[in-house]
Amino acid sequence: QVQLVESGGGLVQAGGSLRLSCAASGRTFSNYAMGWFRQAPGKEREFVAGLRRSDGRTYYVDSVKGRFTISRDNAKSTVYLQMNSLKPEDTAVYYCAADRQGFLIVATTPAEYDYWGQGTQVTVSS
């Protein structure tokens, strides 16, 4: 079992920045591929960013490329999502997730992840 706890969400004006953190506890953090998802009201949960466990390569949904950066600190068992140039359409609940199978690929669908945090709200005002 892995327990994930997100933090860092909040209300920010368009163009602003936020840094989300996801602290993991339980099993060895470095054994899991990590990803960030988001879910806006009335919409399905969508992949935002992920880290390939084999080499740390990062993947992003097109709408956040160049604005968001995912990173991880295995010593702190934490994954981060730095969000810059935020837009109102980025408003959603953001979730981190852990994939125990992923190594050479990054999973991009919710069903492929095994553990989830409780989510943190990000609201971007125009």
PDB file of C-alpha atoms in Angstrom:
ATOM      1  CA  GLN A   1       0.000   0.000   0.000  1.00  0.00           C
ATOM      2  CA  VAL A   2       1.036   3.552  -0.764  1.00  0.00           C
ATOM      3  CA  GLN A   3      -0.624   6.558   0.814  1.00  0.00           C
ATOM      4  CA  LEU A   4      -0.547   9.807  -1.140  1.00  0.00           C
ATOM      5  CA  VAL A   5      -1.322  13.264   0.215  1.00  0.00           C
ATOM      6  CA  GLU A   6      -1.475  16.304  -2.062  1.00  0.00           C
ATOM      7  CA  SER A   7      -1.004  19.900  -0.980  1.00  0.00           C
ATOM      8  CA  GLY A   8      -0.381  23.292  -2.507  1.00  0.00           C
ATOM      9  CA  GLY A   9      -3.657  24.005  -4.221  1.00  0.00           C
ATOM     10  CA  GLY A  10      -5.495  27.284  -3.918  1.00  0.00           C
ATOM     11  CA  LEU A  11      -6.922  30.318  -5.663  1.00  0.00           C
ATOM     12  CA  VAL A  12      -4.682  32.211  -8.078  1.00  0.00           C
ATOM     13  CA  GLN A  13      -5.188  34.809 -10.768  1.00  0.00           C
ATOM     14  CA  ALA A  14      -4.644  33.983 -14.404  1.00  0.00           C
ATOM     15  CA  GLY A  15      -0.955  34.140 -15.234  1.00  0.00           C
ATOM     16  CA  GLY A  16       0.043  33.145 -11.730  1.00  0.00           C
ATOM     17  CA  SER A  17       1.838  30.073 -10.440  1.00  0.00           C
ATOM     18  CA  LEU A  18       1.289  27.272  -7.973  1.00  0.00           C
ATOM     19  CA  ARG A  19       3.401  24.338  -6.885  1.00  0.00           C
ATOM     20  CA  LEU A  20       1.605  21.156  -5.946  1.00  0.00           C
ATOM     21  CA  SER A  21       3.257  18.538  -3.771  1.00  0.00           C
ATOM     22  CA  CYS A  22       2.349  14.919  -3.260  1.00  0.00           C
ATOM     23  CA  ALA A  23       3.913  13.170  -0.292  1.00  0.00           C
ATOM     24  CA  ALA A  24       3.995   9.383  -0.333  1.00  0.00           C
ATOM     25  CA  SER A  25       4.251   6.938   2.537  1.00  0.00           C
ATOM     26  CA  GLY A  26       4.193   3.197   2.796  1.00  0.00           C
ATOM     27  CA  ARG A  27       6.066   1.170   0.225  1.00  0.00           C
ATOM     28  CA  THR A  28       9.315   2.265  -1.426  1.00  0.00           C
ATOM     29  CA  PHE A  29       8.473   5.415  -3.343  1.00  0.00           C
ATOM     30  CA  SER A  30      11.115   4.910  -6.032  1.00  0.00           C
ATOM     31  CA  ASN A  31       9.423   1.659  -7.116  1.00  0.00           C
ATOM     32  CA  TYR A  32       6.424   3.564  -8.482  1.00  0.00           C
ATOM     33  CA  ALA A  33       5.872   5.588 -11.590  1.00  0.00           C
ATOM     34  CA  MET A  34       4.055   8.794 -10.695  1.00  0.00           C
ATOM     35  CA  GLY A  35       1.538  10.935 -12.476  1.00  0.00           C
ATOM     36  CA  TRP A  36      -0.708  13.941 -12.017  1.00  0.00           C
ATOM     37  CA  PHE A  37      -4.322  14.049 -13.165  1.00  0.00           C
ATOM     38  CA  ARG A  38      -7.044  16.648 -12.918  1.00  0.00           C
ATOM     39  CA  GLN A  39     -10.814  16.651 -12.961  1.00  0.00           C
ATOM     40  CA  ALA A  40     -12.981  19.652 -13.654  1.00  0.00           C
ATOM     41  CA  PRO A  41     -16.697  19.709 -12.743  1.00  0.00           C
ATOM     42  CA  GLY A  42     -18.720  17.640 -15.165  1.00  0.00           C
ATOM     43  CA  LYS A  43     -15.643  16.309 -16.943  1.00  0.00           C
ATOM     44  CA  GLU A  44     -13.696  13.096 -16.859  1.00  0.00           C
ATOM     45  CA  ARG A  45     -10.419  12.805 -15.014  1.00  0.00           C
ATOM     46  CA  GLU A  46      -7.606  13.605 -17.431  1.00  0.00           C
ATOM     47  CA  PHE A  47      -3.881  12.923 -17.489  1.00  0.00           C
ATOM     48  CA  VAL A  48      -1.768  16.028 -16.940  1.00  0.00           C
ATOM     49  CA  ALA A  49       1.822  14.882 -16.466  1.00  0.00           C
ATOM     50  CA  GLY A  50       3.856  11.774 -15.741  1.00  0.00           C
ATOM     51  CA  LEU A  51       7.370  10.579 -15.062  1.00  0.00           C
ATOM     52  CA  ARG A  52       8.840   7.490 -16.680  1.00  0.00           C
ATOM     53  CA  ARG A  53      10.441   5.415 -13.951  1.00  0.00           C
ATOM     54  CA  SER A  54      13.213   3.952 -16.141  1.00  0.00           C
ATOM     55  CA  ASP A  55      14.878   7.257 -16.916  1.00  0.00           C
ATOM     56  CA  GLY A  56      12.801  10.065 -15.450  1.00  0.00           C
ATOM     57  CA  ARG A  57      11.570  11.269 -18.836  1.00  0.00           C
ATOM     58  CA  THR A  58       8.544  13.519 -18.485  1.00  0.00           C
ATOM     59  CA  TYR A  59       5.273  13.509 -20.423  1.00  0.00           C
ATOM     60  CA  TYR A  60       2.569  16.164 -20.566  1.00  0.00           C
ATOM     61  CA  VAL A  61      -0.846  16.667 -22.048  1.00  0.00           C
ATOM     62  CA  ASP A  62      -0.579  19.170 -24.881  1.00  0.00           C
ATOM     63  CA  SER A  63      -2.566  21.849 -23.080  1.00  0.00           C
ATOM     64  CA  VAL A  64       0.054  22.227 -20.324  1.00  0.00           C
ATOM     65  CA  LYS A  65       3.285  21.735 -22.269  1.00  0.00           C
ATOM     66  CA  GLY A  66       5.692  24.581 -21.637  1.00  0.00           C
ATOM     67  CA  ARG A  67       3.763  25.716 -18.547  1.00  0.00           C
ATOM     68  CA  PHE A  68       3.801  22.749 -16.134  1.00  0.00           C
ATOM     69  CA  THR A  69       6.764  20.751 -14.865  1.00  0.00           C
ATOM     70  CA  ILE A  70       6.601  17.447 -13.040  1.00  0.00           C
ATOM     71  CA  SER A  71       9.486  16.325 -10.865  1.00  0.00           C
ATOM     72  CA  ARG A  72      10.177  13.904  -8.045  1.00  0.00           C
ATOM     73  CA  ASP A  73      12.480  13.722  -5.051  1.00  0.00           C
ATOM     74  CA  ASN A  74      12.882  10.081  -4.055  1.00  0.00           C
ATOM     75  CA  ALA A  75      14.755  11.018  -0.885  1.00  0.00           C
ATOM     76  CA  LYS A  76      11.679  12.927   0.261  1.00  0.00           C
ATOM     77  CA  SER A  77       9.175  10.505  -1.294  1.00  0.00           C
ATOM     78  CA  THR A  78       7.526  13.449  -2.955  1.00  0.00           C
ATOM     79  CA  VAL A  79       6.396  14.323  -6.460  1.00  0.00           C
ATOM     80  CA  TYR A  80       5.799  17.918  -7.508  1.00  0.00           C
ATOM     81  CA  LEU A  81       3.846  19.745 -10.171  1.00  0.00           C
ATOM     82  CA  GLN A  82       5.060  23.271 -10.857  1.00  0.00           C
ATOM     83  CA  MET A  83       2.322  25.171 -12.662  1.00  0.00           C
ATOM     84  CA  ASN A  84       3.136  28.480 -14.332  1.00  0.00           C
ATOM     85  CA  SER A  85       1.139  30.825 -16.555  1.00  0.00           C
ATOM     86  CA  LEU A  86      -2.059  29.389 -15.168  1.00  0.00           C
ATOM     87  CA  LYS A  87      -5.268  29.801 -17.126  1.00  0.00           C
ATOM     88  CA  PRO A  88      -8.913  29.654 -16.004  1.00  0.00           C
ATOM     89  CA  GLU A  89      -9.265  26.376 -17.922  1.00  0.00           C
ATOM     90  CA  ASP A  90      -6.696  24.832 -15.554  1.00  0.00           C
ATOM     91  CA  THR A  91      -9.277  25.041 -12.768  1.00  0.00           C
ATOM     92  CA  ALA A  92      -9.861  21.527 -11.429  1.00  0.00           C
ATOM     93  CA  VAL A  93      -9.177  19.154  -8.597  1.00  0.00           C
ATOM     94  CA  TYR A  94      -5.654  17.835  -9.074  1.00  0.00           C
ATOM     95  CA  TYR A  95      -4.722  14.300  -8.062  1.00  0.00           C
ATOM     96  CA  CYS A  96      -1.409  12.508  -7.858  1.00  0.00           C
ATOM     97  CA  ALA A  97      -1.291   8.817  -8.566  1.00  0.00           C
ATOM     98  CA  ALA A  98       1.159   5.933  -8.291  1.00  0.00           C
ATOM     99  CA  ASP A  99       1.589   3.135 -10.809  1.00  0.00           C
ATOM    100  CA  ARG A 100       3.358   0.025  -9.507  1.00  0.00           C
ATOM    101  CA  GLN A 101       3.699  -1.564 -12.957  1.00  0.00           C
ATOM    102  CA  GLY A 102       5.063   1.287 -15.006  1.00  0.00           C
ATOM    103  CA  PHE A 103       8.766   1.337 -15.832  1.00  0.00           C
ATOM    104  CA  LEU A 104       9.424   1.779 -19.556  1.00  0.00           C
ATOM    105  CA  ILE A 105       6.189   3.612 -20.322  1.00  0.00           C
ATOM    106  CA  VAL A 106       4.086   6.293 -18.683  1.00  0.00           C
ATOM    107  CA  ALA A 107       0.487   5.359 -18.091  1.00  0.00           C
ATOM    108  CA  THR A 108      -1.961   8.046 -19.156  1.00  0.00           C
ATOM    109  CA  THR A 109      -5.321   6.596 -18.121  1.00  0.00           C
ATOM    110  CA  PRO A 110      -6.680   6.546 -14.569  1.00  0.00           C
ATOM    111  CA  ALA A 111      -7.331   2.794 -14.671  1.00  0.00           C
ATOM    112  CA  GLU A 112      -3.610   2.109 -15.013  1.00  0.00           C
ATOM    113  CA  TYR A 113      -2.775   3.705 -11.667  1.00  0.00           C
ATOM    114  CA  ASP A 114      -3.038   1.800  -8.415  1.00  0.00           C
ATOM    115  CA  TYR A 115      -3.029   4.461  -5.711  1.00  0.00           C
ATOM    116  CA  TRP A 116      -4.512   7.940  -5.537  1.00  0.00           C
ATOM    117  CA  GLY A 117      -4.382  10.938  -3.289  1.00  0.00           C
ATOM    118  CA  GLN A 118      -7.464  12.768  -2.076  1.00  0.00           C
ATOM    119  CA  GLY A 119      -6.988  15.684  -4.466  1.00  0.00           C
ATOM    120  CA  THR A 120      -6.289  19.376  -4.062  1.00  0.00           C
ATOM    121  CA  GLN A 121      -8.409  22.157  -5.561  1.00  0.00           C
ATOM    122  CA  VAL A 122      -6.828  24.606  -7.981  1.00  0.00           C
ATOM    123  CA  THR A 123      -8.934  27.604  -8.984  1.00  0.00           C
ATOM    124  CA  VAL A 124      -7.689  30.129 -11.523  1.00  0.00           C
ATOM    125  CA  SER A 125      -9.629  33.368 -11.759  1.00  0.00           C
ATOM    126  CA  SER A 126      -9.747  35.469 -14.909  1.00  0.00           C
TER     127      SER A 126
END
